[in-house]
mmCIF file of C-alpha atoms and ligand atoms in Angstrom:
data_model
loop_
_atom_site.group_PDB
_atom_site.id
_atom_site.type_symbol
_atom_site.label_atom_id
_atom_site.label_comp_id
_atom_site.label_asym_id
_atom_site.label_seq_id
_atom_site.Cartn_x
_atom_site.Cartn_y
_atom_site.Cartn_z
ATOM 1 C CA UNK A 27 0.000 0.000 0.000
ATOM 2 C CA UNK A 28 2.736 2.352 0.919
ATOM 3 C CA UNK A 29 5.622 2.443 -1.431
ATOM 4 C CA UNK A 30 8.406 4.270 0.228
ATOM 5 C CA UNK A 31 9.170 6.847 2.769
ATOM 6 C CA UNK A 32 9.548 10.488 1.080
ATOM 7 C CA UNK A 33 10.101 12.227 3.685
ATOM 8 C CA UNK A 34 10.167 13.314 7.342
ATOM 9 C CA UNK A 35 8.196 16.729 8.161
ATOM 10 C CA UNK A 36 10.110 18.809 10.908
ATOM 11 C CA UNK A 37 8.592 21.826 12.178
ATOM 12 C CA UNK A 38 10.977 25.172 12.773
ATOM 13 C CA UNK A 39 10.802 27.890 14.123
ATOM 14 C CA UNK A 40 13.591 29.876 12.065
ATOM 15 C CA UNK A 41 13.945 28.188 8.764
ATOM 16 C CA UNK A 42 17.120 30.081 7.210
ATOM 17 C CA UNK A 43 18.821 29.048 10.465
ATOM 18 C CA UNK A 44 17.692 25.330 9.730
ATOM 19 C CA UNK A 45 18.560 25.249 6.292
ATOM 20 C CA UNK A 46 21.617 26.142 7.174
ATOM 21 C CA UNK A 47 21.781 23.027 10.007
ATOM 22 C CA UNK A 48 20.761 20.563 7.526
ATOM 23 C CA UNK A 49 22.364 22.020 4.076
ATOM 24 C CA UNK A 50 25.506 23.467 5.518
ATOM 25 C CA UNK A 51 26.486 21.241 8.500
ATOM 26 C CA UNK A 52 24.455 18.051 8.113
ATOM 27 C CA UNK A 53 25.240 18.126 4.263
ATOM 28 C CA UNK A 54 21.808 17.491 2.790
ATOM 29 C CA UNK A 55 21.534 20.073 -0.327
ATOM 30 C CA UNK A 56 18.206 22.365 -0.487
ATOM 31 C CA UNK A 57 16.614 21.595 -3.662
ATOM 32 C CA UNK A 58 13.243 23.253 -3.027
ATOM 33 C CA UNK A 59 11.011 26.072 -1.273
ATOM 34 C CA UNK A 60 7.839 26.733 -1.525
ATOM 35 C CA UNK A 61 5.256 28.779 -0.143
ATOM 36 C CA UNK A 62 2.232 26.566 0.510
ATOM 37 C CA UNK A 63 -0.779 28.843 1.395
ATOM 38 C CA UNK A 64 -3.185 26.347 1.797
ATOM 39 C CA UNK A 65 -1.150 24.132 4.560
ATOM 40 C CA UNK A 66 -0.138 27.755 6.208
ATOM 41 C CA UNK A 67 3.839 27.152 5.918
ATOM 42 C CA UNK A 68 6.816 27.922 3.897
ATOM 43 C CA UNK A 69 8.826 24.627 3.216
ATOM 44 C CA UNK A 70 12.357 23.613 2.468
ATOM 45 C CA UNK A 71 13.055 20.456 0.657
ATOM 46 C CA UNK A 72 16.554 18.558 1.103
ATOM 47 C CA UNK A 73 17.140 16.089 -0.442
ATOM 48 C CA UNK A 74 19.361 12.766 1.880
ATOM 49 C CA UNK A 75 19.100 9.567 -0.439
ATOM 50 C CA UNK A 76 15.940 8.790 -2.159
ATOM 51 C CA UNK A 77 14.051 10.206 0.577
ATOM 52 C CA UNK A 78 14.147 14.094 1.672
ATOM 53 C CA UNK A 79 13.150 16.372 4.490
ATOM 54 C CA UNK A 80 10.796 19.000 4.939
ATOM 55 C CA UNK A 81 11.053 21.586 6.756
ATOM 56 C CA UNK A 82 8.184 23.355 7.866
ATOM 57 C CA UNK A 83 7.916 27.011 9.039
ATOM 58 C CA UNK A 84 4.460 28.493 9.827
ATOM 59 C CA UNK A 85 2.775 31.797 7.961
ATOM 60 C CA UNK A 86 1.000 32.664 10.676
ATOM 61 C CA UNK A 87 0.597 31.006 14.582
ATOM 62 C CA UNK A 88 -2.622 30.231 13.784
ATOM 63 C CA UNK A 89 -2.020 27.324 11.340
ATOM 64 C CA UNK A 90 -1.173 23.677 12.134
ATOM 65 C CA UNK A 91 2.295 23.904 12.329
ATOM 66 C CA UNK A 92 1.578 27.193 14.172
ATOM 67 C CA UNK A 93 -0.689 25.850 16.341
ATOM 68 C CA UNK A 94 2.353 22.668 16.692
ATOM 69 C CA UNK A 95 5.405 24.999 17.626
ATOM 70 C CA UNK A 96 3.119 26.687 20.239
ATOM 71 C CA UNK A 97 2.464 23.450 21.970
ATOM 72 C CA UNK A 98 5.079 21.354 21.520
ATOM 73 C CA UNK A 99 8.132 23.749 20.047
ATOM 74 C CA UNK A 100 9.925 22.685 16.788
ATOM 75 C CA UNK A 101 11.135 18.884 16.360
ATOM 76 C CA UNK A 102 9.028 16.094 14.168
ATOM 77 C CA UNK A 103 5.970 17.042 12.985
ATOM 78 C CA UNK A 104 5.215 14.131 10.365
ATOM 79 C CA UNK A 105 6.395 10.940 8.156
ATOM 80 C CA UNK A 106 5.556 10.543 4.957
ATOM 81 C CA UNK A 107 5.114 7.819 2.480
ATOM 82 C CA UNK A 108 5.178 7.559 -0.918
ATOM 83 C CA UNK A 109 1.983 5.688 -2.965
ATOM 84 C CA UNK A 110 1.253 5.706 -6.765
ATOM 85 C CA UNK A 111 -2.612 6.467 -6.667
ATOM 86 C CA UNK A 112 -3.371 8.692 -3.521
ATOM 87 C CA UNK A 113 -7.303 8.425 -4.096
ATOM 88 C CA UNK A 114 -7.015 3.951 -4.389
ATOM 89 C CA UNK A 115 -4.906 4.331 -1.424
ATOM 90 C CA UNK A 116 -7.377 6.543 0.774
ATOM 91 C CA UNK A 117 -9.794 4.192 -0.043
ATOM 92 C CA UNK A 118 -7.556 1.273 1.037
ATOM 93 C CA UNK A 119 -6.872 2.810 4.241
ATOM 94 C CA UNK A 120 -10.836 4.246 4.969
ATOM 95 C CA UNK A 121 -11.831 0.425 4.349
ATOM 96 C CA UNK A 122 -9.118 -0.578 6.686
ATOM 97 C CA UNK A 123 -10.603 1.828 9.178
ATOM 98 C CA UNK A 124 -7.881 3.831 9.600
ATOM 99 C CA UNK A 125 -9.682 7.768 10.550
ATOM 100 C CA UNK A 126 -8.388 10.365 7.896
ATOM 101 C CA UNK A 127 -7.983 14.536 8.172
ATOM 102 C CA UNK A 128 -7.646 14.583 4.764
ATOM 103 C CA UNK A 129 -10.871 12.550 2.724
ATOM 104 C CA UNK A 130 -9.695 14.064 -0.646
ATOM 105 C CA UNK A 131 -5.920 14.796 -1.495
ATOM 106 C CA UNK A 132 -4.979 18.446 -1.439
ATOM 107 C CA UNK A 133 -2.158 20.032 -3.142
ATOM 108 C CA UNK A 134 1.388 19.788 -1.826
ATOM 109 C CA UNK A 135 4.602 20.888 -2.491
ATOM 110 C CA UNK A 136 6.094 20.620 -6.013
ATOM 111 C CA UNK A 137 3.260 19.770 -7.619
ATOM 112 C CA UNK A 138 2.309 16.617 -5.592
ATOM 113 C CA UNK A 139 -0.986 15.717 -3.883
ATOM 114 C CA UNK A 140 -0.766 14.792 -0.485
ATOM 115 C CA UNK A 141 -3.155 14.075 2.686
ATOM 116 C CA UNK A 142 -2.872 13.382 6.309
ATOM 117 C CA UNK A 143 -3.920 10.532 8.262
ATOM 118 C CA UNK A 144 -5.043 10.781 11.813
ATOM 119 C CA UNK A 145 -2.798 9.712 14.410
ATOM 120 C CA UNK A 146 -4.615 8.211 16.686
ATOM 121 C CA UNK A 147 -5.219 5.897 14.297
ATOM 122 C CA UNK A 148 -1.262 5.363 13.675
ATOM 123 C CA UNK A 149 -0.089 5.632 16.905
ATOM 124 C CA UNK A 150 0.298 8.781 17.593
ATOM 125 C CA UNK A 151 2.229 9.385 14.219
ATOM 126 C CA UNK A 152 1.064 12.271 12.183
ATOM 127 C CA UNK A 153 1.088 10.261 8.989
ATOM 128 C CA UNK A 154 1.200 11.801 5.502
ATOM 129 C CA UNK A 155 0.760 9.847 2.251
ATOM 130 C CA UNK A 156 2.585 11.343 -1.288
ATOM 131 C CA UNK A 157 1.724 11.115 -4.499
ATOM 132 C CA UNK A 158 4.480 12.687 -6.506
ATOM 133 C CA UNK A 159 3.522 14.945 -9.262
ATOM 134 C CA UNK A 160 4.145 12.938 -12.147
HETATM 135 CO CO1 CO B 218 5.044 16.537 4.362
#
């Protein structure tokens, strides 16, 4: 059902300052940003293997990764997998009976569709499934 991990989804506070952790001292290169309006942050994308990370600063406090920083300060915020047909896998995972925040994919960053799966229904894992824009 889920392919691969993509990528890990870290919340910050100051994102030049962790670009500069994870480009310039961990070594990962940035190979994306984007401001996504409709998930309320601007990301960084690194890439480390096949995989990447995210890096997630908020617009505004009052968004999700706002709301995230305020309660818990910056660390992990999400995993996410890779699939090849979001909408077959949200079915897969509704009939499963797994509890979704996301019933239809919404857009994510370059171009790929993405939705959110709730944790208590993973464990307490903010999970995130990927399709990659094509
Ligand atoms: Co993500």
């Amino acid at each position: 059902m889920l392919d691969r991990i993509d990528h890990v989804g870290v919340a910050v506070e100051d994102l030049e300052a962790s670009i500069s952790l994870y480009e310039g001292t961990l070594g990962m290169p940035a190979v994306h940003r984007e401001v996504v309006a409709e998930q309320g942050v601007e990301a960084a994308l690194l890439d480390v293997g096949d995989g990447h990370v995210e890096l997630l600063s908020p617009l505004a406090e009052d968004t999700p990764v706002g709301r995230f920083l305020a309660r818990k300060g910056p660390g992990l915020h999400h995993v996410a997998y890779a699939v090849a047909d979001i909408e077959a896998t949200l079915g897969q995972l509704t009939g499963a009976g797994i509890a979704l925040i996301d019933e239809r994919p919404r857009t994510g960053i370059r171009g790929s569709r993405v939705a959110f799966l709730h944790p208590r229904s993973t464990g307490g894992v903010l999970t995130e499934i990927v399709e990659p824009h094509a």
